[in-house]
Every structure is written in structure tokens, then in C-alpha cells.
Coordinates of N, CA and C in Angstrom, one line a residue:
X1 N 0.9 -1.2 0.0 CA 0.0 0.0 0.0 C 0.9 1.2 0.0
X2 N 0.3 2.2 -1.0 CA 1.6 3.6 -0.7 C 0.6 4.4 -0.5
X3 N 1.2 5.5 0.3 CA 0.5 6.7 0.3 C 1.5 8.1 -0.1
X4 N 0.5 8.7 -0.4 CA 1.2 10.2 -0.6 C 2.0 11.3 -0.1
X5 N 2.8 11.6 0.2 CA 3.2 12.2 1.3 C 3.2 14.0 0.9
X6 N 2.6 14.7 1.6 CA 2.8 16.3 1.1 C 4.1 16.5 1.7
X7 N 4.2 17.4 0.6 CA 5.9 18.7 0.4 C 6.0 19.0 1.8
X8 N 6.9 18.9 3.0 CA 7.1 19.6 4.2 C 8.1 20.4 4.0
X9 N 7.5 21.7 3.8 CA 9.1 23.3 4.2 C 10.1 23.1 5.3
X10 N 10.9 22.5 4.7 CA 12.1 23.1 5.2 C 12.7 24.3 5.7
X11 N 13.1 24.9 7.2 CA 13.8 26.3 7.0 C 15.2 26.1 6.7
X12 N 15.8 27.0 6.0 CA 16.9 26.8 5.7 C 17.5 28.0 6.5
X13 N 18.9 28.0 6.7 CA 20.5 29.0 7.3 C 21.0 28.9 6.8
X14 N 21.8 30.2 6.0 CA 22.5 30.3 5.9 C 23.3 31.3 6.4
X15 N 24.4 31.0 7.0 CA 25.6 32.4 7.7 C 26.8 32.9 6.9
X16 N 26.9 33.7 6.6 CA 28.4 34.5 5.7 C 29.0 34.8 6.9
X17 N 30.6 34.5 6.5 CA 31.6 34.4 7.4 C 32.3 35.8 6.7
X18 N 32.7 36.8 8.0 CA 33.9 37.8 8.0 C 34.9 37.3 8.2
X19 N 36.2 37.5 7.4 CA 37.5 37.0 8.3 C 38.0 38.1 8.7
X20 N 38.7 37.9 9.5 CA 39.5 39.4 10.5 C 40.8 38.9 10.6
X21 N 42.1 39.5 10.9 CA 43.2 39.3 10.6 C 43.8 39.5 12.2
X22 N 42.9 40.7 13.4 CA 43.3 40.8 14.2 C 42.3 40.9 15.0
X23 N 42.1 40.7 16.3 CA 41.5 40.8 17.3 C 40.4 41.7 17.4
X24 N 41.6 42.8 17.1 CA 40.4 44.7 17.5 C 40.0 44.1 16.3
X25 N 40.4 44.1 14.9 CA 39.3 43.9 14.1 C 37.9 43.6 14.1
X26 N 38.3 42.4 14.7 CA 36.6 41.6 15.4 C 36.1 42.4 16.7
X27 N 36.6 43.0 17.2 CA 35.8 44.5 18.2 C 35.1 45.6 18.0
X28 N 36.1 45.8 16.6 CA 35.7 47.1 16.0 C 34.1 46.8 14.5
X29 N 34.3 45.9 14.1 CA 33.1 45.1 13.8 C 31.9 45.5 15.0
X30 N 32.2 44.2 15.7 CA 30.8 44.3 16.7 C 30.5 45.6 17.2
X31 N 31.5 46.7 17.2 CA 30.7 48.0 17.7 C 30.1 48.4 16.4
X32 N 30.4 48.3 15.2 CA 29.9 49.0 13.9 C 28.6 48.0 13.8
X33 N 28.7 46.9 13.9 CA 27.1 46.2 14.2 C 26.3 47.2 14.9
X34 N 26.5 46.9 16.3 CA 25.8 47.8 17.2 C 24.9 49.2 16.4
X35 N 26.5 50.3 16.3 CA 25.9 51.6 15.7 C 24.7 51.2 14.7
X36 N 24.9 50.2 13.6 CA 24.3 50.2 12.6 C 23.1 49.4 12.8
X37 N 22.5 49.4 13.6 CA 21.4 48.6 14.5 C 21.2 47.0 14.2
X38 N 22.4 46.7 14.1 CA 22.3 44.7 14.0 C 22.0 44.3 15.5
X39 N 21.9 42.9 15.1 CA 21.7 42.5 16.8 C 22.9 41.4 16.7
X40 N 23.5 41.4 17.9 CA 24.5 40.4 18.5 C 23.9 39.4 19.0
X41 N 24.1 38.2 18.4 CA 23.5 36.9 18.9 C 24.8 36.5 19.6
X42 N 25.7 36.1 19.4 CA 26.8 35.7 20.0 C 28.0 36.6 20.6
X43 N 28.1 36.9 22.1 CA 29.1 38.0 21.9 C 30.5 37.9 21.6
X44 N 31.0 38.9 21.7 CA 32.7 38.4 21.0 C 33.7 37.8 22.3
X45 N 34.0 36.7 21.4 CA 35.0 35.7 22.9 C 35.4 34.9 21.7
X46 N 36.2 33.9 22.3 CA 36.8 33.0 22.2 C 35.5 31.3 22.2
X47 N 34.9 30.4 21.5 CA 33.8 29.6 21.7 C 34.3 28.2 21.6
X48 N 33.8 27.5 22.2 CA 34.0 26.2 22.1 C 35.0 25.5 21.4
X49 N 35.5 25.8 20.3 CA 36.2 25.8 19.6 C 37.3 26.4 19.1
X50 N 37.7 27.2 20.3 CA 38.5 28.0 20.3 C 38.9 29.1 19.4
X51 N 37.6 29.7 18.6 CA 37.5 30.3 17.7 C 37.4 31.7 18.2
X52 N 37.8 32.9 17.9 CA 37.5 34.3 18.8 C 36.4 34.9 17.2
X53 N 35.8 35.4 18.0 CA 34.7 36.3 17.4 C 33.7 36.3 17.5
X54 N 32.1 36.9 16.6 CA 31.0 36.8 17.2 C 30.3 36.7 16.2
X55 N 29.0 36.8 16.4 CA 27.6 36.7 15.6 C 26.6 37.0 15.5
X56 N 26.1 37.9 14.5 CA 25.0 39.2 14.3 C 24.1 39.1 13.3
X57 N 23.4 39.7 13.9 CA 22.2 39.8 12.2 C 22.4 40.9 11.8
X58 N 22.3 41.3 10.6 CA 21.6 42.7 9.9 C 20.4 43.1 10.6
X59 N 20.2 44.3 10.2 CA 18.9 44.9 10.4 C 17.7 44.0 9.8
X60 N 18.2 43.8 8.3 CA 17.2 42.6 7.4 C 17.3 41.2 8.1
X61 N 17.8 41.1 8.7 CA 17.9 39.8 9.2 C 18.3 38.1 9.0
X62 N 19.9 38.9 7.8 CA 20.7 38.2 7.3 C 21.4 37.5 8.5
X63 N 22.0 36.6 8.7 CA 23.1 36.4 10.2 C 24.1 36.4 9.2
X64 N 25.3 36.8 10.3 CA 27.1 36.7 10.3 C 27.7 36.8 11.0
X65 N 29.0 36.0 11.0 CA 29.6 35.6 12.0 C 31.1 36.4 11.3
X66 N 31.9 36.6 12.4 CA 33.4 37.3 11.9 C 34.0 36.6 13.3
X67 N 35.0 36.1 12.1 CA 36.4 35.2 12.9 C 37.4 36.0 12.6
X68 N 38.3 35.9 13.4 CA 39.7 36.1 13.6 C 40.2 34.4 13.1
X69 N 40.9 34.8 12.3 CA 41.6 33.7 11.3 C 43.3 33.6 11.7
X70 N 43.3 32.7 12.8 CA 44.7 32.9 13.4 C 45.6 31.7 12.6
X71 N 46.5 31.7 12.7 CA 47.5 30.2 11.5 C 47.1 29.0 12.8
X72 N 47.0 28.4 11.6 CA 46.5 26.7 12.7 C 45.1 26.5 12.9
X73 N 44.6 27.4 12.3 CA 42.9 27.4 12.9 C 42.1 26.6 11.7

């Protein structure tokens, strides 16, 4: 016996990645978020993975994340 199954929507993510080269880079970012009215989902640190930086949306409500891109990472 088969039956039919309806289309179920999927949400999809996707995140664009900043690289940053230095630390303040990724500081001076998250304040320019801020001014420019994004929101900070993640604040800037160092995460689970040892990765430093953080994660914002646009005002539109694009997300991005900006790493510090250290050698070995």
C-alpha cells in the first residue's frame, strides 16, 4: 500500500563568514554592528572551539559571523 506524502518546508541557514586578521578587528566590527542597528547573537569571545569572534544579524535579518583567522585554525 503507498501513500502520498505532502511537500514539508524546510527552514533553511544560511551564515556568511567575515575573516578578520586581528582581534580589534573583530571588536571594531561588533561596535559598527551595534551603531548600525544589527543585533548580537553571539558575543565576541573566544567559543567552544577555540575560535574568537562573534555573531550578528543585519537589520534585514541576514546572520554573520566574523572570525579572527589565526594560523593553525
Amino acid at each position: 500500500r503507498c501513500r502520498i506524502l505532502k511537500p514539508i518546508a524546510v527552514p533553511c541557514l544560511v551564515i556568511f563568514t567575515l575573516s578578520a586578521a586581528i582581534e580589534t578587528e573583530v571588536k571594531e566590527w561588533a561596535n559598527k554592528v551595534k551603531n548600525a542597528g544589527g543585533s548580537i547573537f553571539q558575543k565576541v569571545g573566544r567559543n567552544e572551539t577555540n575560535h574568537y569572534g562573534f555573531g550578528f544579524a543585519a537589520p534585514d535579518g541576514h546572520k554573520f559571523n566574523a572570525l579572527l583567522m589565526e594560523k593553525g585554525m
